[in-house]
Tab-separated table of C-alpha atoms and ligand atoms in Angstrom:
chain	number	residue	atom	x	y	z
A	1	MET	CA	24.552	-3.677	32.410
A	2	SER	CA	21.102	-4.572	31.178
A	3	GLU	CA	21.094	-6.512	27.986
A	4	VAL	CA	19.103	-5.118	25.081
A	5	LYS	CA	18.044	-7.978	22.896
A	6	PRO	CA	17.869	-7.110	19.230
A	7	GLU	CA	14.353	-7.635	17.918
A	8	ARG	CA	13.593	-9.498	14.744
A	9	ASN	CA	12.902	-7.508	11.650
A	10	LEU	CA	9.888	-9.265	10.220
A	11	ALA	CA	9.952	-6.903	7.240
A	12	LEU	CA	12.919	-8.812	5.880
A	13	GLU	CA	10.944	-12.038	5.990
A	14	LEU	CA	8.017	-10.254	4.438
A	15	VAL	CA	10.222	-9.327	1.489
A	16	ARG	CA	10.351	-13.037	0.646
A	17	VAL	CA	6.566	-13.045	0.663
A	18	THR	CA	6.129	-10.072	-1.691
A	19	GLU	CA	9.011	-11.251	-3.882
A	20	ALA	CA	7.234	-14.570	-4.368
A	21	ALA	CA	3.948	-12.845	-5.209
A	22	ALA	CA	5.659	-10.497	-7.671
A	23	LEU	CA	7.570	-13.365	-9.293
A	24	ALA	CA	4.330	-15.317	-9.676
A	25	ALA	CA	2.479	-12.324	-11.123
A	26	ALA	CA	5.262	-11.272	-13.477
A	27	PRO	CA	4.625	-13.868	-16.207
A	28	TRP	CA	1.147	-12.294	-16.540
A	29	VAL	CA	2.433	-8.769	-17.178
A	30	GLY	CA	0.831	-7.359	-20.291
A	31	ARG	CA	-1.218	-10.460	-21.001
A	32	GLY	CA	-4.541	-8.763	-20.431
A	33	ASP	CA	-5.672	-11.224	-17.759
A	34	LYS	CA	-5.826	-9.569	-14.368
A	35	ILE	CA	-7.672	-12.459	-12.722
A	36	SER	CA	-4.916	-14.965	-13.517
A	37	ALA	CA	-2.250	-12.487	-12.425
A	38	ASP	CA	-4.036	-11.934	-9.123
A	39	ASN	CA	-4.601	-15.655	-8.516
A	40	ALA	CA	-0.928	-16.374	-9.089
A	41	ALA	CA	0.135	-13.597	-6.695
A	42	VAL	CA	-2.367	-14.650	-4.022
A	43	ASN	CA	-1.274	-18.287	-4.141
A	44	ALA	CA	2.420	-17.422	-3.976
A	45	MET	CA	1.911	-14.969	-1.137
A	46	ARG	CA	-0.062	-17.484	0.873
A	47	PHE	CA	2.457	-20.258	0.184
A	48	ILE	CA	5.458	-18.308	1.529
A	49	LEU	CA	3.502	-16.586	4.315
A	50	ALA	CA	2.843	-20.030	5.813
A	51	SER	CA	6.563	-20.267	6.682
A	52	VAL	CA	6.831	-16.903	8.447
A	53	ASP	CA	7.110	-16.912	12.270
A	54	ILE	CA	3.909	-15.054	13.053
A	55	ASP	CA	0.535	-15.879	14.519
A	56	GLY	CA	-1.274	-13.675	12.048
A	57	THR	CA	-4.849	-12.874	11.156
A	58	ILE	CA	-5.720	-11.192	7.893
A	59	VAL	CA	-7.695	-8.050	8.635
A	60	ILE	CA	-7.275	-6.490	5.229
A	61	GLY	CA	-7.351	-9.170	2.610
A	62	GLU	CA	-8.733	-9.974	-0.739
A	63	GLY	CA	-12.087	-9.369	0.878
A	64	GLU	CA	-15.604	-10.562	0.476
A	65	LYS	CA	-15.954	-8.076	-2.384
A	66	ASP	CA	-13.948	-10.295	-4.694
A	67	ASN	CA	-15.231	-13.560	-3.205
A	68	ALA	CA	-11.629	-14.552	-2.730
A	69	PRO	CA	-10.882	-18.162	-1.746
A	70	TRP	CA	-7.596	-17.261	-0.046
A	71	LEU	CA	-6.163	-14.446	2.016
A	72	TYR	CA	-9.684	-13.503	3.014
A	73	ASN	CA	-10.447	-11.370	6.059
A	74	GLY	CA	-10.205	-13.503	9.189
A	75	GLU	CA	-7.902	-16.125	7.663
A	76	LYS	CA	-5.061	-17.243	9.953
A	77	VAL	CA	-1.641	-16.874	8.357
A	78	GLY	CA	1.938	-17.636	9.344
A	79	ASN	CA	3.231	-20.722	11.141
A	80	GLY	CA	1.560	-19.696	14.403
A	81	LYS	CA	4.871	-19.591	16.303
A	82	GLY	CA	5.623	-15.887	16.462
A	83	PRO	CA	3.918	-12.722	17.686
A	84	LYS	CA	0.193	-12.201	17.300
A	85	VAL	CA	-0.259	-9.705	14.500
A	86	ASP	CA	-2.836	-8.143	12.213
A	87	VAL	CA	-1.937	-8.652	8.579
A	88	ALA	CA	-2.926	-6.488	5.607
A	89	VAL	CA	-2.218	-7.803	2.132
A	90	ASP	CA	-2.544	-6.582	-1.394
A	91	PRO	CA	-0.915	-9.323	-3.484
A	92	ILE	CA	-1.172	-6.964	-6.452
A	93	ASP	CA	-1.876	-3.270	-6.023
A	94	GLY	CA	-2.612	-2.536	-9.650
A	95	THR	CA	-4.032	-5.681	-11.258
A	96	SER	CA	-4.994	-3.653	-14.346
A	97	LEU	CA	-1.525	-2.087	-14.436
A	98	THR	CA	-0.108	-5.613	-14.395
A	99	ALA	CA	-2.490	-6.890	-17.069
A	100	ASN	CA	-1.662	-3.890	-19.262
A	101	GLY	CA	2.068	-3.830	-18.519
A	102	GLN	CA	1.889	-0.296	-17.096
A	103	LEU	CA	4.092	1.337	-14.474
A	104	ASN	CA	4.009	0.958	-10.694
A	105	ALA	CA	2.184	-2.314	-10.019
A	106	LEU	CA	3.456	-3.852	-6.816
A	107	SER	CA	2.866	-6.623	-4.352
A	108	VAL	CA	2.523	-5.425	-0.779
A	109	ILE	CA	2.011	-6.655	2.776
A	110	ALA	CA	1.942	-4.904	6.136
A	111	LEU	CA	1.852	-6.184	9.721
A	112	ALA	CA	1.167	-4.529	13.040
A	113	ASP	CA	0.380	-5.667	16.583
A	114	GLN	CA	-2.824	-7.645	16.922
A	115	GLY	CA	-5.917	-5.463	17.099
A	116	SER	CA	-4.158	-2.346	15.845
A	117	LEU	CA	-5.157	-2.105	12.175
A	118	TYR	CA	-8.284	-0.145	11.296
A	119	SER	CA	-11.003	-2.278	9.813
A	120	PRO	CA	-12.725	-0.510	6.933
A	121	LYS	CA	-15.622	-2.991	7.177
A	122	SER	CA	-17.619	-2.605	3.997
A	123	VAL	CA	-16.598	0.926	3.051
A	124	PHE	CA	-14.220	0.502	0.186
A	125	TYR	CA	-13.483	4.156	-0.673
A	126	MET	CA	-11.623	6.736	1.339
A	127	ASN	CA	-10.540	10.305	0.727
A	128	LYS	CA	-6.836	10.636	1.532
A	129	ILE	CA	-4.072	13.153	1.790
A	130	CYS	CA	-0.534	11.913	2.230
A	131	VAL	CA	2.825	13.661	2.539
A	132	GLY	CA	6.336	12.940	3.747
A	133	PRO	CA	7.964	13.962	7.047
A	134	ASP	CA	8.952	17.420	5.844
A	135	ALA	CA	5.296	18.433	5.399
A	136	LYS	CA	3.534	16.205	7.878
A	137	ASP	CA	2.302	19.083	10.045
A	138	ALA	CA	1.206	21.143	7.046
A	139	VAL	CA	-1.797	19.112	5.935
A	140	ASP	CA	-5.345	18.928	7.192
A	141	ILE	CA	-7.899	16.947	5.236
A	142	ASP	CA	-10.571	19.429	6.371
A	143	ALA	CA	-8.730	22.460	4.980
A	144	PRO	CA	-9.383	23.754	1.456
A	145	VAL	CA	-7.123	22.242	-1.213
A	146	ALA	CA	-5.397	25.584	-1.884
A	147	GLU	CA	-4.527	26.005	1.787
A	148	ASN	CA	-3.025	22.524	2.039
A	149	LEU	CA	-0.919	23.197	-1.037
A	150	ARG	CA	0.185	26.583	0.260
A	151	LYS	CA	1.288	25.102	3.577
A	152	VAL	CA	3.018	22.113	1.992
A	153	ALA	CA	4.879	24.454	-0.359
A	154	ILE	CA	6.091	26.515	2.626
A	155	ALA	CA	7.124	23.378	4.530
A	156	LYS	CA	9.028	22.074	1.525
A	157	GLU	CA	10.533	25.490	0.741
A	158	LYS	CA	9.068	25.429	-2.756
A	159	ARG	CA	6.547	27.415	-4.736
A	160	ILE	CA	3.065	25.931	-5.149
A	161	SER	CA	3.812	25.705	-8.866
A	162	ASP	CA	6.766	23.435	-8.060
A	163	LEU	CA	4.570	20.886	-6.262
A	164	THR	CA	3.421	17.690	-7.956
A	165	VAL	CA	0.285	16.054	-6.610
A	166	MET	CA	-0.481	12.450	-7.459
A	167	LEU	CA	-4.122	11.393	-7.805
A	168	LEU	CA	-6.109	8.498	-9.181
A	169	ASN	CA	-7.602	9.446	-12.517
A	170	ARG	CA	-11.286	9.001	-11.680
A	171	PRO	CA	-14.350	11.214	-12.180
A	172	ARG	CA	-14.823	11.165	-8.385
A	173	ASN	CA	-11.573	13.143	-8.113
A	174	ASP	CA	-12.444	15.689	-10.823
A	175	GLU	CA	-13.433	18.455	-8.416
A	176	MET	CA	-10.190	18.046	-6.480
A	177	ILE	CA	-8.193	18.031	-9.713
A	178	LYS	CA	-9.867	21.321	-10.643
A	179	GLN	CA	-9.013	22.844	-7.252
A	180	ILE	CA	-5.378	21.751	-7.502
A	181	ARG	CA	-5.068	23.264	-10.980
A	182	LEU	CA	-6.683	26.481	-9.781
A	183	ALA	CA	-4.157	26.670	-6.956
A	184	GLY	CA	-1.390	26.324	-9.544
A	185	ALA	CA	0.217	23.007	-8.581
A	186	ARG	CA	1.147	20.298	-11.049
A	187	ILE	CA	-0.645	16.955	-11.199
A	188	ARG	CA	0.281	13.393	-11.964
A	189	LEU	CA	-2.734	11.278	-12.671
A	190	ILE	CA	-2.366	7.566	-12.129
A	191	GLN	CA	-4.652	4.867	-13.411
A	192	ASP	CA	-4.263	2.666	-10.326
A	193	GLY	CA	-2.003	1.886	-7.423
A	194	ASP	CA	-2.203	4.482	-4.726
A	195	VAL	CA	-0.133	2.505	-2.206
A	196	ALA	CA	2.851	3.188	-4.461
A	197	GLY	CA	1.553	6.769	-4.791
A	198	ALA	CA	1.458	7.283	-1.019
A	199	VAL	CA	4.924	5.814	-0.505
A	200	MET	CA	6.279	7.996	-3.312
A	201	ALA	CA	4.761	11.086	-1.689
A	202	ALA	CA	6.548	10.229	1.550
A	203	ARG	CA	9.938	9.302	0.056
A	204	PRO	CA	12.556	11.843	-1.014
A	205	ASN	CA	13.479	12.398	-4.661
A	206	THR	CA	10.508	10.699	-6.264
A	207	GLY	CA	9.162	13.868	-7.901
A	208	VAL	CA	5.874	13.456	-6.015
A	209	ASP	CA	5.091	15.895	-3.186
A	210	LEU	CA	1.607	14.787	-2.135
A	211	MET	CA	-0.905	12.076	-2.821
A	212	MET	CA	-4.523	13.149	-2.622
A	213	GLY	CA	-8.007	12.062	-3.593
A	214	ILE	CA	-10.408	9.182	-3.215
A	215	GLY	CA	-8.955	5.689	-3.471
A	216	GLY	CA	-9.366	2.411	-1.617
A	217	THR	CA	-9.670	2.257	2.177
A	218	PRO	CA	-7.587	-0.958	2.404
A	219	GLU	CA	-4.801	0.755	0.454
A	220	GLY	CA	-5.048	3.670	2.914
A	221	VAL	CA	-4.484	1.388	5.918
A	222	ILE	CA	-1.569	-0.371	4.216
A	223	ALA	CA	0.014	2.957	3.272
A	224	ALA	CA	-0.464	4.203	6.851
A	225	CYS	CA	1.709	1.277	8.046
A	226	ALA	CA	4.446	2.546	5.739
A	227	MET	CA	4.049	6.092	7.121
A	228	LEU	CA	5.018	4.896	10.612
A	229	THR	CA	8.494	4.138	9.317
A	230	LEU	CA	8.764	6.879	6.708
A	231	GLY	CA	7.689	9.548	9.191
A	232	GLY	CA	5.078	10.916	6.817
A	233	THR	CA	1.386	11.209	7.450
A	234	LEU	CA	-1.757	9.899	5.846
A	235	GLN	CA	-5.088	11.395	6.814
A	236	GLY	CA	-8.257	9.826	5.555
A	237	ARG	CA	-12.006	10.013	5.732
A	238	LEU	CA	-14.345	7.277	4.579
A	239	ALA	CA	-15.987	8.303	1.322
A	240	PRO	CA	-18.474	5.646	0.220
A	241	GLN	CA	-19.252	5.986	-3.459
A	242	LEU	CA	-21.667	3.158	-4.106
A	243	GLU	CA	-25.253	2.986	-2.882
A	244	ASP	CA	-24.786	-0.282	-0.974
A	245	GLU	CA	-21.566	1.040	0.560
A	246	LYS	CA	-23.501	4.006	1.909
A	247	ARG	CA	-26.260	1.744	3.242
A	248	ASN	CA	-23.760	-0.631	4.857
A	249	ALA	CA	-21.807	2.210	6.421
A	250	ALA	CA	-24.970	3.377	8.150
A	251	ALA	CA	-25.869	-0.167	9.238
A	252	GLU	CA	-22.342	-0.740	10.564
A	253	GLY	CA	-22.465	2.537	12.463
A	254	LEU	CA	-19.388	3.952	10.759
A	255	ASP	CA	-18.664	7.614	11.357
A	256	LEU	CA	-18.276	9.198	7.915
A	257	LYS	CA	-17.210	12.520	9.425
A	258	GLN	CA	-14.309	11.169	11.456
A	259	VAL	CA	-10.837	12.159	10.333
A	260	LEU	CA	-8.719	9.034	10.421
A	261	HIS	CA	-5.162	9.995	11.242
A	262	THR	CA	-2.235	7.660	10.687
A	263	HIS	CA	-2.418	6.598	14.358
A	264	ASP	CA	-6.123	5.745	13.958
A	265	LEU	CA	-5.405	3.603	10.910
A	266	VAL	CA	-2.552	1.835	12.750
A	267	LYS	CA	-2.954	2.006	16.523
A	268	SER	CA	0.559	0.779	17.207
A	269	GLN	CA	4.123	1.975	17.071
A	270	ASN	CA	5.177	-1.395	15.777
A	271	SER	CA	4.585	-2.046	12.101
A	272	PHE	CA	6.362	-3.806	9.272
A	273	PHE	CA	5.841	-3.207	5.570
A	274	ALA	CA	7.258	-4.852	2.482
A	275	ALA	CA	6.582	-4.324	-1.209
A	276	THR	CA	8.105	-5.724	-4.382
A	277	GLY	CA	7.778	-4.189	-7.844
A	278	ILE	CA	5.868	-6.249	-10.400
A	279	THR	CA	6.147	-3.753	-13.241
A	280	ASP	CA	8.813	-1.063	-13.374
A	281	GLY	CA	8.038	2.144	-11.498
A	282	GLU	CA	9.635	5.217	-9.959
A	283	LEU	CA	9.593	3.574	-6.551
A	284	LEU	CA	10.801	0.091	-7.429
A	285	MET	CA	12.046	-1.758	-10.448
A	286	GLY	CA	9.728	-4.498	-11.641
A	287	VAL	CA	10.544	-8.170	-12.155
A	288	ARG	CA	13.055	-8.577	-14.958
A	289	TYR	CA	14.329	-11.708	-16.606
A	290	GLU	CA	17.916	-12.392	-17.522
A	291	ALA	CA	19.609	-15.555	-18.755
A	292	THR	CA	20.687	-16.183	-15.170
A	293	GLY	CA	17.171	-15.904	-13.717
A	294	ALA	CA	14.871	-13.132	-12.553
A	295	THR	CA	15.646	-10.009	-10.563
A	296	THR	CA	13.363	-8.241	-8.097
A	297	GLN	CA	13.487	-5.012	-6.160
A	298	SER	CA	11.727	-4.564	-2.845
A	299	ILE	CA	11.382	-2.089	-0.012
A	300	ALA	CA	11.332	-3.240	3.622
A	301	LEU	CA	10.223	-0.913	6.405
A	302	ARG	CA	10.319	-1.357	10.153
A	303	SER	CA	8.729	1.358	12.237
A	304	ARG	CA	10.498	0.767	15.585
A	305	SER	CA	13.902	1.494	14.093
A	306	GLY	CA	12.710	3.645	11.187
A	307	THR	CA	14.896	1.602	8.869
A	308	VAL	CA	14.209	1.739	5.153
A	309	ARG	CA	15.851	-0.983	3.105
A	310	ILE	CA	15.861	-1.433	-0.643
A	311	VAL	CA	16.488	-5.087	-1.345
A	312	ASN	CA	17.616	-6.404	-4.711
A	313	GLY	CA	16.970	-10.092	-5.298
A	314	GLU	CA	18.425	-12.458	-7.862
A	315	HIS	CA	16.422	-15.619	-8.337
A	316	ARG	CA	17.747	-18.679	-10.118
A	317	PRO	CA	15.648	-20.179	-12.903
A	318	GLU	CA	15.231	-23.548	-11.138
A	319	LYS	CA	14.008	-21.804	-7.957
A	320	LEU	CA	11.499	-19.877	-10.014
A	321	VAL	CA	10.195	-23.024	-11.620
A	322	GLY	CA	9.999	-24.581	-8.133
A	323	LEU	CA	7.914	-21.673	-6.847
A	324	LEU	CA	5.584	-21.644	-9.831
A	325	ASN	CA	5.110	-25.434	-9.595
A	326	SER	CA	4.401	-25.278	-5.861
A	327	ILE	CA	1.588	-22.800	-6.294
A	328	GLY	CA	0.093	-24.764	-9.178
B	1	VTB	C1	-8.345	2.116	-5.563
B	1	VTB	C2	-6.887	2.383	-5.342
B	1	VTB	C3	-6.064	1.184	-5.731
B	1	VTB	O1	-7.797	0.552	-7.291
B	1	VTB	O2	-8.726	1.063	-4.694
B	1	VTB	C4	-8.599	1.661	-7.004
B	1	VTB	O3	-6.709	2.703	-3.989
B	1	VTB	C5	-10.054	1.282	-7.232
B	1	VTB	O4	-10.721	2.375	-7.704
B	1	VTB	O5	-4.702	1.468	-5.584
B	1	VTB	P1	-11.897	2.103	-8.741
B	1	VTB	O6	-12.912	1.271	-8.033
B	1	VTB	O7	-12.372	3.436	-9.155
B	1	VTB	O8	-11.256	1.356	-9.899
B	1	VTB	C6	-6.411	0.759	-7.163
B	1	VTB	O9	-6.007	1.802	-8.024
B	1	VTB	C7	-5.678	-0.534	-7.520
B	1	VTB	O10	-6.131	-1.612	-6.796
């Protein structure tokens, strides 16, 4: 009998990484200082990531855009002992949500085999459409909004008027918002955080049927990693909004017409994804403090097995102090 060796589930180790980032960011919730919140999350993420058994390279990081000192694109992460992987991080998806104490800020990380994650280069914005497994064959980013909604409604055995579409509340999405309203579907506008939005669209019982509109390209790649496990789909197309983005896209030879399917954003069957709530949200509870310490809630996804785990953590006060001291 041939022996099938169980493979490691790196997502469970990644939960420790996003938990640490969320715990470090949590003291900044509502304090109006998104830079300090982000710095704390970045430092904590980097600190714990150093102990994970991977030979990782950040391909989606804090980016040149923010002039980030750590977790920048190209940085080597992990202890170098495990598999070679591409790493995508967003220590806080929703820094403004965190600073304002609003719903759905989370810390997130995704891994996939080396060379498999799409590099958005300098194009920061992407048009996206994302749905769960029940409607994955119903969407086409090239189709008119009304047609996508009609097909998703059929796939989900609902009326169009029963659908809720989540979008970032930005002027760049106004035309799409108009089209969705004309088609008769309901809308949930979010201020930030479309990784959480995409995962909600692909998870059952969240009240969100689709996520659409123009958001960040890095967030699109990270969400695509989650889709591999959740069985949903995310289609995207680069949508540069800024003049220098448009110039750079041309200089970098990026194809702005190409439809990027989930398998173009993650060219691998092997991805891991973990996220921890910073503020409360529909997807995950945020960091809460009790006399006995802090609690966290995380989601861990592994594509090979399709396993979705919700992980509740209880963290003792002295451990918390230790973490916060270690990251300075
Ligand atoms: C997008 C979205 C993110 O920031 O990147 C957005 O994908 C930035 O859009 O989830 P603006 O430049 O219009 O603010 C988030 O909402 C949060 O990082």
